[in-house]
Short mmCIF file of C-alpha atoms in Angstrom, two decimals:
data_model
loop_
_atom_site.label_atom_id
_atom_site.label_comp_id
_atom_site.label_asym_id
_atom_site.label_seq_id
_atom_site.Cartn_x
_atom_site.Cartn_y
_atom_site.Cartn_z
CA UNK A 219 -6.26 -16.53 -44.66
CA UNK A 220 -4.47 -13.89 -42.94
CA UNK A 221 -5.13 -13.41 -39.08
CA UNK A 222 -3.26 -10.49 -37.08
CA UNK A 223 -3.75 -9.19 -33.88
CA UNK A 224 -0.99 -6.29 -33.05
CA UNK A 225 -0.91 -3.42 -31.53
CA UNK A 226 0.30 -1.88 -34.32
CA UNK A 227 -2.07 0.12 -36.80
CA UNK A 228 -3.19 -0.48 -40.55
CA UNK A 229 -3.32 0.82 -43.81
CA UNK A 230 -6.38 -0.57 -45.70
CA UNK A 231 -4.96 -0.11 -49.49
CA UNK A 232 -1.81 -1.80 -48.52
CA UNK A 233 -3.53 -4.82 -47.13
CA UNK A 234 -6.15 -5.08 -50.04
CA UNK A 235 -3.31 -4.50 -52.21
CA UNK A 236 -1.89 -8.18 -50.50
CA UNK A 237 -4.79 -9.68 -50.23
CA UNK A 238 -5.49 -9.50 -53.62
CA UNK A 239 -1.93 -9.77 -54.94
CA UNK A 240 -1.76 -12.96 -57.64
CA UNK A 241 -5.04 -13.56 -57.61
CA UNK A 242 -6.69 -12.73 -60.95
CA UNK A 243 -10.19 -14.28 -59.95
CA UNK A 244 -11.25 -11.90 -57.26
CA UNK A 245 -13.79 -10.00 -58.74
CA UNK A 246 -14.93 -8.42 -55.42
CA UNK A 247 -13.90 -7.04 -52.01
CA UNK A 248 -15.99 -6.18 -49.17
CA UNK A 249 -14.24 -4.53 -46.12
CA UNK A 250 -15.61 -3.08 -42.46
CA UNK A 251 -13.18 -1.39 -40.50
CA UNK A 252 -14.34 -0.43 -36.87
CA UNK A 253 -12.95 2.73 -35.14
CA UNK A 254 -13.08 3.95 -31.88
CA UNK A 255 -15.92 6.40 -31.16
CA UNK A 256 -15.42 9.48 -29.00
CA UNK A 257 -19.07 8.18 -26.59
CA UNK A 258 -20.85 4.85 -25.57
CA UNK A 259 -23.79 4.15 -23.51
CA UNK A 260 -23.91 7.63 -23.10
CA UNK A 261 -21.01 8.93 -21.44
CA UNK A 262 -17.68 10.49 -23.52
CA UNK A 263 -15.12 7.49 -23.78
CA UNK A 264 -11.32 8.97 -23.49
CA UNK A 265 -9.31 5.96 -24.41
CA UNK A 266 -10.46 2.41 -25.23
CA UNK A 267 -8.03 -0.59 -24.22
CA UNK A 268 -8.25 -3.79 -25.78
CA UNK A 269 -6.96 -6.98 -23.80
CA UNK A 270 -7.20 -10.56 -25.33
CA UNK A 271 -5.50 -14.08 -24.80
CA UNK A 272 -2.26 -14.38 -27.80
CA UNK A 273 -2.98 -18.09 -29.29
CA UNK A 274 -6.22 -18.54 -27.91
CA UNK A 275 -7.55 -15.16 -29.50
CA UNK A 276 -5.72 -15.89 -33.36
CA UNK A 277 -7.18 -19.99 -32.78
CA UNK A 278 -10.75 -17.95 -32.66
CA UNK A 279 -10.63 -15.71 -35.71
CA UNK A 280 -8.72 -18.78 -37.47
CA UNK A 281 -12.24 -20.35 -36.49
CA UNK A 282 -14.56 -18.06 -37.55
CA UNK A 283 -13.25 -17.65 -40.87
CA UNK A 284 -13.35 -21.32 -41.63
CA UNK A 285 -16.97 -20.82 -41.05
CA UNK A 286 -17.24 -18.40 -43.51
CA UNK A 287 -15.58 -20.65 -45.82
CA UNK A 288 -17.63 -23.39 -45.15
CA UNK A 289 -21.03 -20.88 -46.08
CA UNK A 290 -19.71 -19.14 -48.99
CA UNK A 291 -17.20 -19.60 -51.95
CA UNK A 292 -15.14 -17.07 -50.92
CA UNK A 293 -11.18 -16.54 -52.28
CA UNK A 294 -9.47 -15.33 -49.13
CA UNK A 295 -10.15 -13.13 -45.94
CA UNK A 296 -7.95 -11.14 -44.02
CA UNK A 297 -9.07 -10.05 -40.39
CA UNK A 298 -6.52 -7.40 -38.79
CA UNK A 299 -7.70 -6.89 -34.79
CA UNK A 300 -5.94 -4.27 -32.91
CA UNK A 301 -5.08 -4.50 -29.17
CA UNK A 302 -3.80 -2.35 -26.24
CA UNK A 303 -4.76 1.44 -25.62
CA UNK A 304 -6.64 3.54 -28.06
CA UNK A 305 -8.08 6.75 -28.81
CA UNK A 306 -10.99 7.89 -30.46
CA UNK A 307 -11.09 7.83 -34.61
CA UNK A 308 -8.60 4.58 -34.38
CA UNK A 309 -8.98 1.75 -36.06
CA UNK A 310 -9.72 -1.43 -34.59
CA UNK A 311 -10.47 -4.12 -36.52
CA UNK A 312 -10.23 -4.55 -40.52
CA UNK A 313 -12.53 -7.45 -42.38
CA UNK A 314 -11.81 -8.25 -45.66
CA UNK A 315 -13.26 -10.57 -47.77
CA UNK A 316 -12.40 -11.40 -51.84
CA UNK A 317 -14.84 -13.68 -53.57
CA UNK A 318 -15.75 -14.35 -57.32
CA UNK A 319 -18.83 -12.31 -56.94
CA UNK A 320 -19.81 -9.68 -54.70
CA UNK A 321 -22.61 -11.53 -52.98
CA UNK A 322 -20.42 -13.87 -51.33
CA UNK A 323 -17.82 -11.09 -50.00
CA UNK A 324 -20.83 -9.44 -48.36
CA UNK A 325 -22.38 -12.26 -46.49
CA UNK A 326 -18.92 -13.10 -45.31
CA UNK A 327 -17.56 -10.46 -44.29
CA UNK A 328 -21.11 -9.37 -42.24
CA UNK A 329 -20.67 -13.22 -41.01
CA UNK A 330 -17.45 -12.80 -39.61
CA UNK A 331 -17.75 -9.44 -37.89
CA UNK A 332 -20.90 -10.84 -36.61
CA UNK A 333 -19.13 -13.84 -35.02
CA UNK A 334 -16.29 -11.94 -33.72
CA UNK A 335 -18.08 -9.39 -32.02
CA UNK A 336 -19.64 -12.33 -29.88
CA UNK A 337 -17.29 -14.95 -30.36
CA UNK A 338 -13.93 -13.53 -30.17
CA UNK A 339 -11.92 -13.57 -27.03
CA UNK A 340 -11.76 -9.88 -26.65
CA UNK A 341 -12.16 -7.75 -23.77
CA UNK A 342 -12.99 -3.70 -23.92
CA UNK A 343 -12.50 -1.12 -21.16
CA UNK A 344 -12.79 2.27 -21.61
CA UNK A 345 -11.79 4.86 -20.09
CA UNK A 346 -14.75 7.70 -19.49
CA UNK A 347 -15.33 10.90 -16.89
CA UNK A 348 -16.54 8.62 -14.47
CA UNK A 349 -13.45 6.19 -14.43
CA UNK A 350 -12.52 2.85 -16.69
CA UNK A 351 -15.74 -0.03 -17.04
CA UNK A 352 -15.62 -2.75 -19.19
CA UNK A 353 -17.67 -2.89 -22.00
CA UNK A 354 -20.53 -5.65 -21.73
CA UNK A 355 -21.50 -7.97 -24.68
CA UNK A 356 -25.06 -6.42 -26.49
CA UNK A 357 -28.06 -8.36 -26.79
CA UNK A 358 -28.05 -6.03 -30.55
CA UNK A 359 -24.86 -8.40 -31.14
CA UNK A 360 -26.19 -11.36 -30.12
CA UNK A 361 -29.20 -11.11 -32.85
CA UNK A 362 -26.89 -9.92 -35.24
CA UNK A 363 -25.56 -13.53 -34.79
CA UNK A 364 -28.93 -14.91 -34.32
CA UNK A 365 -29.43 -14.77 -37.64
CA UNK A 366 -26.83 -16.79 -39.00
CA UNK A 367 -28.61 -19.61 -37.07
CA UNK A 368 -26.12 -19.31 -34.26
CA UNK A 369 -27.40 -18.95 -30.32
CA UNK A 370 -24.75 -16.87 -28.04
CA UNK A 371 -24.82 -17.35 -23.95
CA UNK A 372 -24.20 -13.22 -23.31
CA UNK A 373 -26.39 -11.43 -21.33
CA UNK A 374 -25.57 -7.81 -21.94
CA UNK A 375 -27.37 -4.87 -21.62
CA UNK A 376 -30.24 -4.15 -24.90
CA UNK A 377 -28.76 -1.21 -26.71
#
């Protein structure tokens, strides 16, 4: 179970490639990577910086995948988080899941980018033409979670 957080970027056939590497059961992979967009809430977004706390942040996704594990009979996962400054059409985050059958690398993978966009000690800021905000949790996320059977205490905005 791979976890990584690093400023550093990614190359998703080269970390498929080692994820699968050995492993002669995985009949499926399902991936999301998440990229910087160029506008949010409305107003153009410049530069997006990514803060987090080192141990308590890798203890999290460590978490979250263990969850996963415990739903579905999944091989191995692999989540890659970026932090520090970044500009539009980056990557951010890579979820990978191998599993038997594609069914379970689905559900998994949605599971875990569903937990860690509510559960993951991240914090956004971005930089727009009105100055640098911080990016507020989404009620949208929290249902996303909702239906895994999981309640989340955010209150951000509904979009």
């Amino acid at each position: 179970m791979p976890i990584r957080v690093q400023t550093e970027d990614f190359d998703l056939s080269t970390e498929i490639a080692k994820l699968r590497a050995g492993q002669p059961q995985v009949g499926a992979v399902a991936t999301f990577i998440g990229t910087v967009r160029d506008i949010n809430d409305g107003a153009g977004v410049s530069e997006m910086e990514l803060e987090h706390y080192p141990g308590m942040t890798e203890k999290a996704l460590e978490d979250i995948v263990a969850q996963a594990r415990s739903r579905w009979n999944i091989i191995d996962a692999l989540v890659i988080h970026r932090v520090g400054p970044l500009k539009p059409l980056d990557q951010i985050v890579l979820v990978a899941v191998t599993s038997r059958h594609r069914g379970e690398s689905f559900a998994a993978c949605e599971f875990i980018m569903d937990f860690l966009k509510t559960q993951a000690p991240f914090w956004k800021k971005e930089q727009t033409p009105n100055g640098a905000r911080w990016v507020d949790a989404r009620v949208t996320d929290d249902k996303a979670l909702a239906k895994w059977g999981v309640a989340s205490d955010n209150a951000g905005p509904a979009a």
